Short mmCIF file of C-alpha atoms in Angstrom, two decimals:
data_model
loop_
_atom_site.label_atom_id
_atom_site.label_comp_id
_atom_site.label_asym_id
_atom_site.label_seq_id
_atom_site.Cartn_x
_atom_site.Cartn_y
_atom_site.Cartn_z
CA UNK O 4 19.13 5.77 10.48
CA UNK O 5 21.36 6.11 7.29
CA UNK O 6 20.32 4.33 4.44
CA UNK O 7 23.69 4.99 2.37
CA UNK O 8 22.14 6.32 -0.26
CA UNK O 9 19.82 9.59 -2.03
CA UNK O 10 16.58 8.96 -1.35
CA UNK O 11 14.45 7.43 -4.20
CA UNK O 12 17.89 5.99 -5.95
CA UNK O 13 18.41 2.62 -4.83
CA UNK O 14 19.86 -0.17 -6.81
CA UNK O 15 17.07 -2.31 -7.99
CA UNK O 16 16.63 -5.71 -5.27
CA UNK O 17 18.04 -9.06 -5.66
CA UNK O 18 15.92 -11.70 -6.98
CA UNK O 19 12.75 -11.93 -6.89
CA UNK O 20 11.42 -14.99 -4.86
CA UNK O 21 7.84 -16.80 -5.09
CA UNK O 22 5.61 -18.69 -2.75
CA UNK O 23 1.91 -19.98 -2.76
CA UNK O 24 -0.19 -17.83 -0.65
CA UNK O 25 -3.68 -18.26 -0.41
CA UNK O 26 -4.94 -17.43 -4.01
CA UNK O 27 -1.69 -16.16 -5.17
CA UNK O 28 1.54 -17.45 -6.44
CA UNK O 29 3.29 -14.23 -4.75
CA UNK O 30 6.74 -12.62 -5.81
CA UNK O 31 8.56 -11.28 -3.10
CA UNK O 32 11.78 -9.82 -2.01
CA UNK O 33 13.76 -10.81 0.95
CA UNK O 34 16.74 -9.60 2.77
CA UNK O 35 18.17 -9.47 6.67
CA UNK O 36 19.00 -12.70 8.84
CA UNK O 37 16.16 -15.31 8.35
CA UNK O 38 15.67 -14.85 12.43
CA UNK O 39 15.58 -11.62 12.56
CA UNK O 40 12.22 -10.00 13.63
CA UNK O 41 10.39 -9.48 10.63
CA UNK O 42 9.07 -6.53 9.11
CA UNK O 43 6.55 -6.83 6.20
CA UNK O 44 6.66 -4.14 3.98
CA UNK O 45 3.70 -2.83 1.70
CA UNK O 46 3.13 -0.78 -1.60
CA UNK O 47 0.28 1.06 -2.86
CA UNK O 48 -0.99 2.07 -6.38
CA UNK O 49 0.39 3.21 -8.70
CA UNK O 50 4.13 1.99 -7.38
CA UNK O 51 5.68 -1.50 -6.40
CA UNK O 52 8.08 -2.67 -4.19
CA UNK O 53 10.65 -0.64 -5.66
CA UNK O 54 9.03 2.17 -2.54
CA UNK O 55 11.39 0.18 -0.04
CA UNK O 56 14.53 0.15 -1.99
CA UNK O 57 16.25 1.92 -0.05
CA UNK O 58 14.15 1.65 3.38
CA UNK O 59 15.26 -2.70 3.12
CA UNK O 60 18.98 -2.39 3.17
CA UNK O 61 18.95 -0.23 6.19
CA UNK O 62 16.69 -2.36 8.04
CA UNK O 63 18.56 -5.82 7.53
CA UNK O 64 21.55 -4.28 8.14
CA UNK O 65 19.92 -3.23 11.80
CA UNK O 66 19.19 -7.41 11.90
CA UNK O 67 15.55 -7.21 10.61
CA UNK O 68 14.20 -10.17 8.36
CA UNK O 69 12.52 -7.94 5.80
CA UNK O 70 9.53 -9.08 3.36
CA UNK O 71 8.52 -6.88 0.79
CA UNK O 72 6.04 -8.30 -1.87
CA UNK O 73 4.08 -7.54 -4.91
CA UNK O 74 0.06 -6.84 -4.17
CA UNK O 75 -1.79 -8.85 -6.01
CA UNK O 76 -2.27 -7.44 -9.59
CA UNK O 77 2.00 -6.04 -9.71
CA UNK O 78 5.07 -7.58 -10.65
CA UNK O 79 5.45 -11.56 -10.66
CA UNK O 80 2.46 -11.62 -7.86
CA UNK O 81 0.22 -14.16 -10.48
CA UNK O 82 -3.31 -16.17 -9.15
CA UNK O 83 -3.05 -19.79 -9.01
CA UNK O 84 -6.50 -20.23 -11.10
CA UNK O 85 -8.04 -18.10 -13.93
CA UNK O 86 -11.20 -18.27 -12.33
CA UNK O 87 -10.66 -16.32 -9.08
CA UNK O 88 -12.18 -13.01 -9.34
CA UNK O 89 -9.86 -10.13 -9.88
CA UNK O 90 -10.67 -8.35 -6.94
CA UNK O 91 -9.12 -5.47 -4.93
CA UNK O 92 -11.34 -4.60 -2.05
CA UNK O 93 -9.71 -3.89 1.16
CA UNK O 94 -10.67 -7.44 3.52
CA UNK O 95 -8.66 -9.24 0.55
CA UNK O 96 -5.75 -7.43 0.07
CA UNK O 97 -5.13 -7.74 3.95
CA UNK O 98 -6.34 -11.17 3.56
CA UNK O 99 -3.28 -11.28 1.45
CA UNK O 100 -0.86 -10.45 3.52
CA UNK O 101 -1.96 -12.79 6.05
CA UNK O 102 -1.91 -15.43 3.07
CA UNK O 103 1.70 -14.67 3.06
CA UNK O 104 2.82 -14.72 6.38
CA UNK O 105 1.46 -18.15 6.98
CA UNK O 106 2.89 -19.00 3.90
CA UNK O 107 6.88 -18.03 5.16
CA UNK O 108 5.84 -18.79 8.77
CA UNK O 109 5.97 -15.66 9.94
CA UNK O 110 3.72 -15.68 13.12
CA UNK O 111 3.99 -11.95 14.06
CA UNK O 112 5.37 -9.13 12.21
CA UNK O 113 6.18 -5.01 12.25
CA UNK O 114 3.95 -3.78 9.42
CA UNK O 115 4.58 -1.00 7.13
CA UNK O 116 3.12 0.80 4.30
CA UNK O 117 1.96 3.35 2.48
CA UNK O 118 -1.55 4.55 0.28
CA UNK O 119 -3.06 1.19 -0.34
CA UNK O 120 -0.47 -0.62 2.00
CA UNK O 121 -1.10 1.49 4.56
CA UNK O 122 -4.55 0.16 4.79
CA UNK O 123 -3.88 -3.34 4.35
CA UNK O 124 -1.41 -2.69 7.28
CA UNK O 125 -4.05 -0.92 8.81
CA UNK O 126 -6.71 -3.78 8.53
CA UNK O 127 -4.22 -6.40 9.77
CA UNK O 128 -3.34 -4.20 12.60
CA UNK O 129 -7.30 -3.88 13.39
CA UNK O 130 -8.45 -7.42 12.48
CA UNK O 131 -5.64 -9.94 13.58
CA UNK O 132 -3.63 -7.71 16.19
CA UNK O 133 -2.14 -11.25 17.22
CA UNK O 134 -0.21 -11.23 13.57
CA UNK O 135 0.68 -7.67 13.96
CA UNK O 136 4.21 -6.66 16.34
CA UNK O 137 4.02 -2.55 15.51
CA UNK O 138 2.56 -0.59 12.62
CA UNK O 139 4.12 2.43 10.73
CA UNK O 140 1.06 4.10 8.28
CA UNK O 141 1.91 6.40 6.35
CA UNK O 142 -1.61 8.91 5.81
CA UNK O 143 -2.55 7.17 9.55
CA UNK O 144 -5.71 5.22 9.73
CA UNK O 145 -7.36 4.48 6.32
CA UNK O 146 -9.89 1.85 6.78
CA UNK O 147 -12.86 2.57 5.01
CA UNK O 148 -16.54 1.41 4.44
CA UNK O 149 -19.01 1.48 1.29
CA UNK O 150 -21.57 2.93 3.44
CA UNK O 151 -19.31 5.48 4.53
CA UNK O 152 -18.20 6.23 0.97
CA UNK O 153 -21.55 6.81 0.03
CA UNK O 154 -21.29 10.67 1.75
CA UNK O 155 -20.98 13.13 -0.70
CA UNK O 156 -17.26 15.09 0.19
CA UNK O 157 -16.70 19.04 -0.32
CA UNK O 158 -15.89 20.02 -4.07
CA UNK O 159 -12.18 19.97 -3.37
CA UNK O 160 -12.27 16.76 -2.08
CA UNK O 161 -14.01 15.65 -4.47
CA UNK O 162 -11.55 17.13 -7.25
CA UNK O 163 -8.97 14.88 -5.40
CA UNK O 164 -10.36 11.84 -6.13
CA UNK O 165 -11.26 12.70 -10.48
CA UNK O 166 -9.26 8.99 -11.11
CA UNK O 167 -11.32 7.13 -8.83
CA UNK O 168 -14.72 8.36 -10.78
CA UNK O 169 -12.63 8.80 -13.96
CA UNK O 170 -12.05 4.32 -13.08
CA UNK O 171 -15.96 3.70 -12.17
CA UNK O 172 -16.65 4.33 -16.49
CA UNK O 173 -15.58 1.81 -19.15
CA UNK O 174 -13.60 4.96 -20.55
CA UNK O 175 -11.85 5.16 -17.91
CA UNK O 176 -11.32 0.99 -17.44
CA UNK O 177 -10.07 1.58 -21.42
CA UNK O 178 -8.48 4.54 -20.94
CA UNK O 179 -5.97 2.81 -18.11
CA UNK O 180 -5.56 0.07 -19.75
CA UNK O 181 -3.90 1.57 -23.07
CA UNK O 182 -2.35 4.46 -20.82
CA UNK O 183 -1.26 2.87 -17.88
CA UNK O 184 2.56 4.38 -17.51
CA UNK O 185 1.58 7.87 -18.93
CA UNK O 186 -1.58 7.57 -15.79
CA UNK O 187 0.75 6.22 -13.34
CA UNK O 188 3.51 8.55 -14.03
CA UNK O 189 0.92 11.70 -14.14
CA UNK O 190 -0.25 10.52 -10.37
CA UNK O 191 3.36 10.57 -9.23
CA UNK O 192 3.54 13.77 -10.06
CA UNK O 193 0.52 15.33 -8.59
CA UNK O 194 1.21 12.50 -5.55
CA UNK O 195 4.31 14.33 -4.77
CA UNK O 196 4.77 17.54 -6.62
CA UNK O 197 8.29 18.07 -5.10
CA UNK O 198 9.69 14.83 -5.67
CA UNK O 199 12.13 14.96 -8.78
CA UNK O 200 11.95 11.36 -9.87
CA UNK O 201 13.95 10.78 -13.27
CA UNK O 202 12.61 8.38 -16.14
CA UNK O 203 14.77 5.47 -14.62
CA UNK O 204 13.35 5.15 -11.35
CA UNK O 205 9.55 5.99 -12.29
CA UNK O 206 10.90 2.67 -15.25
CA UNK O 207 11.90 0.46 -12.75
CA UNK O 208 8.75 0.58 -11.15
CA UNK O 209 6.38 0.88 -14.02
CA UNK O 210 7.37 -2.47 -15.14
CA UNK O 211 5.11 -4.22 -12.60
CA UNK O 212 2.22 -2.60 -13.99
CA UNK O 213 2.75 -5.65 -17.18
CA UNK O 214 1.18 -7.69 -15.01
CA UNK O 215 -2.10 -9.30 -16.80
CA UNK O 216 -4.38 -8.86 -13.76
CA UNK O 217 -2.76 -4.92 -13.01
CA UNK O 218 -5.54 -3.20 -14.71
CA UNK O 219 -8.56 -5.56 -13.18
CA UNK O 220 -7.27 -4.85 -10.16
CA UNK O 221 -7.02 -1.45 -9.54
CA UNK O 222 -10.10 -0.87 -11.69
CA UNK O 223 -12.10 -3.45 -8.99
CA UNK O 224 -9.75 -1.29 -6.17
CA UNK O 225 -11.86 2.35 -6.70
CA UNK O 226 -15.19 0.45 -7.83
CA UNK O 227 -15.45 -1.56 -4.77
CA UNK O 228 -15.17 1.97 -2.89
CA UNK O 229 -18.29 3.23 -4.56
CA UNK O 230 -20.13 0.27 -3.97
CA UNK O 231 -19.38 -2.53 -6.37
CA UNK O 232 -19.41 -6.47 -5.55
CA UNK O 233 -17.26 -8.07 -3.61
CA UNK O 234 -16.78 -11.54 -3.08
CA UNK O 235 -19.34 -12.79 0.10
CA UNK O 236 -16.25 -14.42 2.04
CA UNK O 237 -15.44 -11.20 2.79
CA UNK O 238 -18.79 -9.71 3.65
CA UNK O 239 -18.67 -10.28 7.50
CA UNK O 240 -14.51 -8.80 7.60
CA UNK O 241 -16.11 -6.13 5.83
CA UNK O 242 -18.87 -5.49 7.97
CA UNK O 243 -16.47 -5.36 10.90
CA UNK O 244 -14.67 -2.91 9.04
CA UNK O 245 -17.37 -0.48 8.42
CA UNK O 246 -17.54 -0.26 12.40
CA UNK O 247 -13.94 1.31 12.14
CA UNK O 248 -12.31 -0.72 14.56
CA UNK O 249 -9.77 0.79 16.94
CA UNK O 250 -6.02 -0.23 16.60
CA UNK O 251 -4.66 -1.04 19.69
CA UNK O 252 -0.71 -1.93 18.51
CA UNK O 253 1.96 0.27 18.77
CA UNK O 254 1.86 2.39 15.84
CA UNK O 255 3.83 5.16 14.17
CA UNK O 256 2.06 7.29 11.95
CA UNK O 257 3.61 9.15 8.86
CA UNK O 258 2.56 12.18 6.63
CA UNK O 259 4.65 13.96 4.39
CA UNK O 260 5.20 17.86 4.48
CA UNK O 261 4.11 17.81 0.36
CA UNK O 262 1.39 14.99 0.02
CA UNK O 263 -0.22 16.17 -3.09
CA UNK O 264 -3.00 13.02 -2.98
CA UNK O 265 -5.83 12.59 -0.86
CA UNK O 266 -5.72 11.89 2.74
CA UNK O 267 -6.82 12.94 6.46
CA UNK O 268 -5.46 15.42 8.57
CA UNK O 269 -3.80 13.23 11.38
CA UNK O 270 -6.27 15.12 14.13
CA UNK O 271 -9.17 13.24 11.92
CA UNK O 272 -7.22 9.38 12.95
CA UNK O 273 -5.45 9.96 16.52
CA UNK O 274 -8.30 8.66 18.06
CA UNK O 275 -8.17 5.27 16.30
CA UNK O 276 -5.17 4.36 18.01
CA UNK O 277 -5.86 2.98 21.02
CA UNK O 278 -2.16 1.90 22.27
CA UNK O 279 0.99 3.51 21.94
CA UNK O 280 0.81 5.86 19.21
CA UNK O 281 2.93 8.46 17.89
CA UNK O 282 2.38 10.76 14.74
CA UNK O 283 5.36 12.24 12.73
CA UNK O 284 5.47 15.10 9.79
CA UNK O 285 8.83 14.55 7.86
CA UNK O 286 9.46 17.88 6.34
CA UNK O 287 11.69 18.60 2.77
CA UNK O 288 8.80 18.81 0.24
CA UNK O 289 7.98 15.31 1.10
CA UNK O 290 5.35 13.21 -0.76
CA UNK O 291 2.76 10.51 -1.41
CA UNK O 292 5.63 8.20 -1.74
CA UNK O 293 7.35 8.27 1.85
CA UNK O 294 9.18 5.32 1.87
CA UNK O 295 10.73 6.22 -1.44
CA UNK O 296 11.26 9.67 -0.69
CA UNK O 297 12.12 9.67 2.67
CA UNK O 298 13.48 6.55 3.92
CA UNK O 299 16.07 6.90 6.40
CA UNK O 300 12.38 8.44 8.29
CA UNK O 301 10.29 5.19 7.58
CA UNK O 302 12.85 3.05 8.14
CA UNK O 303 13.35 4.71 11.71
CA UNK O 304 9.84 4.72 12.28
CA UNK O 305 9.80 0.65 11.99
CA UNK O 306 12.82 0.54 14.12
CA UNK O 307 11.00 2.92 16.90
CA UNK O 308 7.68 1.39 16.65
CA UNK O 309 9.29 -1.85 17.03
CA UNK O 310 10.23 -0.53 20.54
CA UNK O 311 7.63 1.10 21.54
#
C-alpha cells in the first residue's frame, strides 16, 4: 500500500474532535467514510497520534473509517472530574478504548498499535474479542502481570528498562516532569537508533506531552508494573490478565529490523495466538516507532488482517 508520502513526514491531521468516554473527555482524529469498517488506531509513550500520520490517509482512502485518539494523559484527551485517579495501568487504558468505541458506536473494530497501544490492543483483543474485528501488534503479545514483573530479568534486560526504575523515585517523577521533551526525545533515539527524525516532527508530537495529567500518567504507567495501586474496579480484569489469556482474533504481528527498546523475540508470543496469526519483520533499520517509520507496512498489515 502507498501512503504518498516519506515515511515519518506527514502533514499534521485535521481537527481534532472530542467526545465523552467513560472518564475522559477524549480528543480524537477521524478520517475515511463514516461506514467504512473501522480501524482504531493506538499510540504508546513517549509519542501521540502523530505515529499514524501517514498510516490514516492510506487507510481511508482504501474506505476504512479510521479513529485515532489521544491516551489518556496526551494531547486534548482531559478527565471529566479532578478527582479520578491519574492512573495508567493496563485494564484501564484498554478500558479506554472500549470507553470510546461505545462512545462513537463503534460495535467492532480492526485494532492497531504499537508499545503501550499494542497492549491496550492486545487486552481488548484478549478480554472483549466480541469488540475486536483483527489485531496488528507491533512487539506481538504484551500483556503483562505484577506478579510476573516481580522476576528479576538478566542484567541486559534489566539495562533496558533504567527509565522505568529511573520513574519508580521522586527524582525521577521530578526529573520528567521538568525534562519531559529532552526524556522523550532521548527515548526516540535509543527507541529507534536508525530513524532520522528532524526537530519538526519529534515538535509536532512533543506538544501532547503539555497535557496536565501527561506526567501522572506515565509515572503511574511504570509504577503500576512494579507493583503499585491500582484502582479495585480493575482488580478482577487484572487478575484475568495475569493468567495471560490467549488471543484468538486474527492478528498480524509487527517487529522492526532496528527496535532499540525492550521487547520479546516473536518465538516468546506465537503461542498466544490462538487464531489466524501471522508475524512480519519489516526490514530498513526499522524502529520502536513502526507506524511512523514504516507505514505503508502497518497500514497493509490492517488491511491483511482485516482479511484474514
Amino acid at each position: 500500500m502507498d501512503t504518498g508520502t516519506t515515511p515519518g513526514t506527514g502533514a499534521s491531521f485535521g481537527p481534532v474532535k472530542q467526545i465523552e468516554a467513560g472518564v475522559l473527555n477524549t480528543g480524537y482524529v477521524e478520517a475515511g467514510p463514516a461506514d467504512g469498517p473501522a480501524v482504531v488506531l493506538l499510540h504508546g509513550w513517549p509519542y501521540d497520534i502523530h505515529s499514524f500520520a501517514d498510516v490514516t490517509p492510506a487507510l481511508a482512502a482504501a474506505g476504512y473509517r479510521v479513529i485515532v485518539p489521544f491516551v489518556r494523559g496526551y494531547g486534548t484527551t482531559r478527565f471529566l472530574s479532578g478527582g479520578t485517579p491519574r492512573n495508567g495501568q493496563q485494564a484501564v487504558l484498554a478500558a479506554d478504548v472500549i470507553a470510546l468505541m461505545d462512545g462513537l458506536e463503534i460495535e467492532k473494530a480492526i485494532l492497531g498499535g504499537f508499545d503501550w497501544g499494542a497492549r491496550s490492543a492486545d487486552v481488548v483483543a484478549a478480554l472483549w474479542p466480541d469488540r475486536c474485528q483483527a489485531l496488528v501488534s507491533v512487539s506481538g503479545y504484551l500483556i503483562g502481570s505484577q506478579a510476573a514483573n516481580e522476576a528479576p530479568l538478566p542484567p541486559r534486560a534489566e539495562y533496558a528498562w533504567w527509565y522505568q526504575y529511573y520513574f519508580a523515585t521522586e527524582r525521577g517523577r521530578a526529573g520528567y516532569g521538568t525534562y519531559r521533551r529532552d526524556f522523550s526525545k532521548l527515548i526516540w533515539q535509543l527507541a529507534s537508533p536508525k530513524w532520522a527524525f528532524d526537530d519538526a516532527t519529534f515538535a509536532r508530537s512533543a506538544a501532547a506531552f503539555d497535557n496536565p495529567d501527561h506526567v501522572a500518567i506515565v509515572i503511574h504507567n511504570y509504577r503500576w508494573r512494579l507493583g503499585a495501586a491500582g484502582e479495585p474496579q480493575y482488580d478482577d480484569l487484572e487478575r484475568r490478565l495475569a493468567g495471560f489469556p490467549a488471543i484468538a482474533v486474527p492478528a498480524i504481528t509487527l517487529e522492526g529490523d532496528a527496535n532499540g527498546a525492550p521487547h520479546p523475540d516473536a518465538s516468546a508470543y506465537a503461542g498466544k495466538f490462538s487464531g489466524k496469526y501471522a508475524h512480519r519483520v519489516i526490514e530498513g533499520g526499522v524502529g520502536h516507532n513502526l507506524p511512523q517509520e514504516a507505514p505503508r507496512a502497518f497500514a497493509q498489515a490492517v488491511v491483511d488482517a482485516g482479511r484474514l
